[in-house]
mmCIF file of C-alpha atoms in Angstrom:
data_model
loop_
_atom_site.group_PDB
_atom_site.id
_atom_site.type_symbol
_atom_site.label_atom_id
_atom_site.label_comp_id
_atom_site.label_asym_id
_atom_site.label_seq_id
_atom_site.Cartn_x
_atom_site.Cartn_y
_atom_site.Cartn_z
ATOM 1 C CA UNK A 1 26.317 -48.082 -116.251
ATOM 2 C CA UNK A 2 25.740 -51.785 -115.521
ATOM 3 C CA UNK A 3 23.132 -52.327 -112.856
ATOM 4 C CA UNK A 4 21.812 -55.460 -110.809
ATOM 5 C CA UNK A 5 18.033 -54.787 -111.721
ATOM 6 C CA UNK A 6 16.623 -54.688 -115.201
ATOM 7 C CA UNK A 7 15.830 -51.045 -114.304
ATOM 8 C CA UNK A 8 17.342 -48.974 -111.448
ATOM 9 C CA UNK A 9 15.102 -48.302 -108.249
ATOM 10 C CA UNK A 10 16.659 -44.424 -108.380
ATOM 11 C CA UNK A 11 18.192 -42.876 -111.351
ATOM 12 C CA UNK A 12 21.389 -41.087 -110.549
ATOM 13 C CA UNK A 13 20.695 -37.201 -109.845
ATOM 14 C CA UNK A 14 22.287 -34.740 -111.990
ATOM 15 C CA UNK A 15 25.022 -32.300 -110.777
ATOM 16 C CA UNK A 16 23.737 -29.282 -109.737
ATOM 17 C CA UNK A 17 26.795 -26.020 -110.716
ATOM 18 C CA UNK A 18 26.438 -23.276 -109.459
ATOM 19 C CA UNK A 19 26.502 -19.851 -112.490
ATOM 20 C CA UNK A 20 30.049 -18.036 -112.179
ATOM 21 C CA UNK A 21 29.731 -15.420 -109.326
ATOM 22 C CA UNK A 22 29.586 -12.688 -112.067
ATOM 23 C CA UNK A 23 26.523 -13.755 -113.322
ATOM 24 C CA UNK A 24 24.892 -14.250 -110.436
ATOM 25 C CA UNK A 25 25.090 -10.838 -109.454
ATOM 26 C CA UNK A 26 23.202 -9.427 -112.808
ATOM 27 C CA UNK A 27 20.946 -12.390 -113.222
ATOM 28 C CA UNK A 28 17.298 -11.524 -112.371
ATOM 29 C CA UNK A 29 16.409 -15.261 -112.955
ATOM 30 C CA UNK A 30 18.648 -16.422 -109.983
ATOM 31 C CA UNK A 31 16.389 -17.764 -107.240
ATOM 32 C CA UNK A 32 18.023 -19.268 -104.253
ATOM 33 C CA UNK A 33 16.076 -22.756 -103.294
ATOM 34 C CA UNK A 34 13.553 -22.397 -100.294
ATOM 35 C CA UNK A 35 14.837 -23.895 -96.781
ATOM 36 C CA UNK A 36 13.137 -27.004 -95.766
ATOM 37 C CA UNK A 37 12.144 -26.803 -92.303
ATOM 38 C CA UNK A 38 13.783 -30.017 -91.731
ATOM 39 C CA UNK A 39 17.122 -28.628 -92.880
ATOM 40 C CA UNK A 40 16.638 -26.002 -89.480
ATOM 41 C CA UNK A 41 18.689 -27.290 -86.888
ATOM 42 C CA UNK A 42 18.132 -26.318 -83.309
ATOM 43 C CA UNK A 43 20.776 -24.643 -80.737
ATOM 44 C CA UNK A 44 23.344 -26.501 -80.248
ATOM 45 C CA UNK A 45 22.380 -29.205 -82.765
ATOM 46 C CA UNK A 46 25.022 -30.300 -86.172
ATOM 47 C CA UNK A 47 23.885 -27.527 -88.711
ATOM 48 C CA UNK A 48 24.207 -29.119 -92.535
ATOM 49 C CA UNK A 49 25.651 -27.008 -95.140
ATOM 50 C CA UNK A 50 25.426 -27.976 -98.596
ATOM 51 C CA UNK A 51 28.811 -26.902 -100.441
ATOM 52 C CA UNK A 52 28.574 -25.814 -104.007
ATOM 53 C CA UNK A 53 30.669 -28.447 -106.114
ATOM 54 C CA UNK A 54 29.557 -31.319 -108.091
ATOM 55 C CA UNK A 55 30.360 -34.014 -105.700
ATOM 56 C CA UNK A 56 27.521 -32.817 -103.287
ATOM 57 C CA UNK A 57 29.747 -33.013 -100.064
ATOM 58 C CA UNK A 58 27.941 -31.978 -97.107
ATOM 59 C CA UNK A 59 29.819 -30.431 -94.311
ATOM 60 C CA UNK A 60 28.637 -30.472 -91.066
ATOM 61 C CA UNK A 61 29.502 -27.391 -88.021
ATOM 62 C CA UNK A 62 28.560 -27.184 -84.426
ATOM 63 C CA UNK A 63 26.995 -24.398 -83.212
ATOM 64 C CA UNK A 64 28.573 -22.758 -80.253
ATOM 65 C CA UNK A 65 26.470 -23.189 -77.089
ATOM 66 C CA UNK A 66 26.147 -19.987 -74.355
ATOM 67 C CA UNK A 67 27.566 -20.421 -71.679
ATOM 68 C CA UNK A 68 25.188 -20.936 -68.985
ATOM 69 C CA UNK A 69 25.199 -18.763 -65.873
ATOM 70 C CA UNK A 70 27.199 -16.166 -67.453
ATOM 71 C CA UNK A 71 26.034 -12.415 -67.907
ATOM 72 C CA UNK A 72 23.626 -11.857 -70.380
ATOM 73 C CA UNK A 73 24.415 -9.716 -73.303
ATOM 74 C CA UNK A 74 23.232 -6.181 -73.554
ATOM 75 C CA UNK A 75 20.755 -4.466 -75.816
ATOM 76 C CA UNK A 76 22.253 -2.727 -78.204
ATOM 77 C CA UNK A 77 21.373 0.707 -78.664
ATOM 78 C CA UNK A 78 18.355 0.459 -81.667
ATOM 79 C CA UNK A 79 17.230 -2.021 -78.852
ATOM 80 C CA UNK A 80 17.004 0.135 -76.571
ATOM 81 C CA UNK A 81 15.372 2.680 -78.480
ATOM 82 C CA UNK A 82 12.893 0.459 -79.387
ATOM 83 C CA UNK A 83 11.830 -0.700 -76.057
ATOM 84 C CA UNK A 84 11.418 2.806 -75.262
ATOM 85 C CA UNK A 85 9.370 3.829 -78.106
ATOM 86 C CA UNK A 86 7.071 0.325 -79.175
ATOM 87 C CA UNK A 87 4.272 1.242 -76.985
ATOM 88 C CA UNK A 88 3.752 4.987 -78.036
ATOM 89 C CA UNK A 89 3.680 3.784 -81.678
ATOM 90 C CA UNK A 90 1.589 0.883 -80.936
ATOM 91 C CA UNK A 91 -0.765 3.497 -79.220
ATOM 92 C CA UNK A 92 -0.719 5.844 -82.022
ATOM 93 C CA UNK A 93 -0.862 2.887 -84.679
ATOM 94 C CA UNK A 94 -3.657 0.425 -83.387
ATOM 95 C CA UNK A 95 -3.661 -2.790 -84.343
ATOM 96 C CA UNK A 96 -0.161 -2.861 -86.233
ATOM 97 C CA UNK A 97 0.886 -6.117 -87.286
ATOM 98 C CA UNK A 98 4.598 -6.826 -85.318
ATOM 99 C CA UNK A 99 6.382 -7.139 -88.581
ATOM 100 C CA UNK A 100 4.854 -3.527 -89.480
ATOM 101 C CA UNK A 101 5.305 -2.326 -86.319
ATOM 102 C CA UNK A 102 9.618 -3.628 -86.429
ATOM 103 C CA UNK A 103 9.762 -1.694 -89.912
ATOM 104 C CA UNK A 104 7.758 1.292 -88.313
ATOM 105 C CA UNK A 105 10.851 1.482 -85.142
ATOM 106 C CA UNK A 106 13.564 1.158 -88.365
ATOM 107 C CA UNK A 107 12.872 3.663 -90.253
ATOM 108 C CA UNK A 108 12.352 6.072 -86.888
ATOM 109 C CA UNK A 109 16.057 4.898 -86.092
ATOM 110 C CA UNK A 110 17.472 5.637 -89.715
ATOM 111 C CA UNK A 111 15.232 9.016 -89.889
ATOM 112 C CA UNK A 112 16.963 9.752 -86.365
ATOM 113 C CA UNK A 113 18.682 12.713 -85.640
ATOM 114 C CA UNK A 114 21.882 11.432 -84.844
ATOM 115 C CA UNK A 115 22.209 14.019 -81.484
ATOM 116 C CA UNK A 116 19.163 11.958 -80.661
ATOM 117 C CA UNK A 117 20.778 8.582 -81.341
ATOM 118 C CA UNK A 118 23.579 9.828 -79.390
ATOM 119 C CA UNK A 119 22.189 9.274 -75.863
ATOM 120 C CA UNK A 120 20.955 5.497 -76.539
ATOM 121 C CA UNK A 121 24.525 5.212 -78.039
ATOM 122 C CA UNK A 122 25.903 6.051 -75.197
ATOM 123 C CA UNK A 123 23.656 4.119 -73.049
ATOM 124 C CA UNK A 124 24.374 0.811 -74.761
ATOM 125 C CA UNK A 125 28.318 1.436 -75.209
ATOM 126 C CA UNK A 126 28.229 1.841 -71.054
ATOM 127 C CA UNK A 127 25.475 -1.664 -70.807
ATOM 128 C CA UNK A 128 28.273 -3.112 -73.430
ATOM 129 C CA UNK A 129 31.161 -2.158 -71.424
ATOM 130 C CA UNK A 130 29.909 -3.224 -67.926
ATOM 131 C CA UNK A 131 29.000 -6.626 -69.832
ATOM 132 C CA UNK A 132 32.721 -7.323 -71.026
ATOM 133 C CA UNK A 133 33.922 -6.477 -67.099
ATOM 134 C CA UNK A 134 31.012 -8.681 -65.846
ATOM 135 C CA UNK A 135 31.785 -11.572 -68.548
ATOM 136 C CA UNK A 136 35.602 -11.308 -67.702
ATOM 137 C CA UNK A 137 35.345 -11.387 -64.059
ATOM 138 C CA UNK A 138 32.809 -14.545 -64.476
ATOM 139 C CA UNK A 139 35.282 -16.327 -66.749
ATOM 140 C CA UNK A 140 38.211 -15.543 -64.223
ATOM 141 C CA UNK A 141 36.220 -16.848 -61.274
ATOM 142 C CA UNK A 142 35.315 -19.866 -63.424
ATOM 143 C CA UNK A 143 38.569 -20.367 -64.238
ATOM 144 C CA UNK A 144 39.581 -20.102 -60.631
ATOM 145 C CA UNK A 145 36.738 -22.676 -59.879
ATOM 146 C CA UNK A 146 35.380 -20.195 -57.626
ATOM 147 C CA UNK A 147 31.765 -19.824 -58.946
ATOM 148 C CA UNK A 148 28.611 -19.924 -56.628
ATOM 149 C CA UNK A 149 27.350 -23.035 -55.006
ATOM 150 C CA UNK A 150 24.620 -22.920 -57.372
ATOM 151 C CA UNK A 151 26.284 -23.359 -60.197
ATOM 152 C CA UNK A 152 27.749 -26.484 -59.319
ATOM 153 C CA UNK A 153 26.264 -29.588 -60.953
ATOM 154 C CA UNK A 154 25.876 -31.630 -57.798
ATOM 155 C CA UNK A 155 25.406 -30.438 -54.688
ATOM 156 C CA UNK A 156 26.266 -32.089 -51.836
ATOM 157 C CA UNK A 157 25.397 -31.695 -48.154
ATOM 158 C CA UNK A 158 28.106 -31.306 -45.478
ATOM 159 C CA UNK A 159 27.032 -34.791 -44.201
ATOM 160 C CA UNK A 160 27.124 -36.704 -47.360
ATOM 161 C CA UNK A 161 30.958 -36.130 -47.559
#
């Protein structure tokens, strides 16, 4: 390569390929590279994804945002089995780290009878099937343009008109 400078400021960076999919799956030396926190994007932000061929294309998605003043989304049922037993196990293990105390409530739920599971199944199907109702008769009535006053982005008094 010909450059302008008697010695380039930055040396081209190699190629980085990817081992065939095969080998990645027996390879114990495969490490995946460590996210850099700057590579986190926030809600709603461009998200960068780094595609796997030599010429180091970068493709960039949007997250989809919530809709805001919609119904919120129901527990599912682990959730709700969780909520219901954290504080005896907290009680019974004091000073549990949360990380130990989340892989505590997991293996509970796996060792769970499943005529036991059956009830917070239950409970979150119903929570899960009043949500899709609630979320459909939003989305109608926003459709409609019917939604509450306080919705609306600006509000204006009957004398402003």
């Amino acid at each position: 390569q010909m450059w302008a400078f008697p010695t380039p400021i930055m040396q081209p960076l190699p190629s980085f390929t990817l081992p065939p999919m095969h080998t990645m799956q027996f390879s114990s030396m495969y490490q995946p590279a460590p996210i850099a926190s700057g590579m986190i994007a926030a809600q709603g932000e461009d998200r960068l994804s780094e595609e796997g061929d030599a010429g180091g294309k970068i493709r960039r998605t949007k997250r989809r945002k919530a809709l805001e003043g919609g119904p919120k989304k129901p527990a599912t049922s682990f959730v709700l089995f969780s909520n219901t037993v954290r504080e005896k196990v907290k009680a019974e293990n004091p000073g549990i780290a949360f990380l130990d105390l989340g892989k505590k409530l997991g293996e509970m739920w796996r060792d769970m009878e499943p005529e036991l599971k059956k009830a917070y199944i239950e409970q979150a199907t119903q929570q899960k099937d009043k949500y899709l109702q609630d979320k459909r008769d939003w989305l109608a009535s926003r459709a409609l343009g019917t939604s509450d006053a306080s919705d609306s982005k600006c509000l204006l008094s009957p004398d402003q008109h």
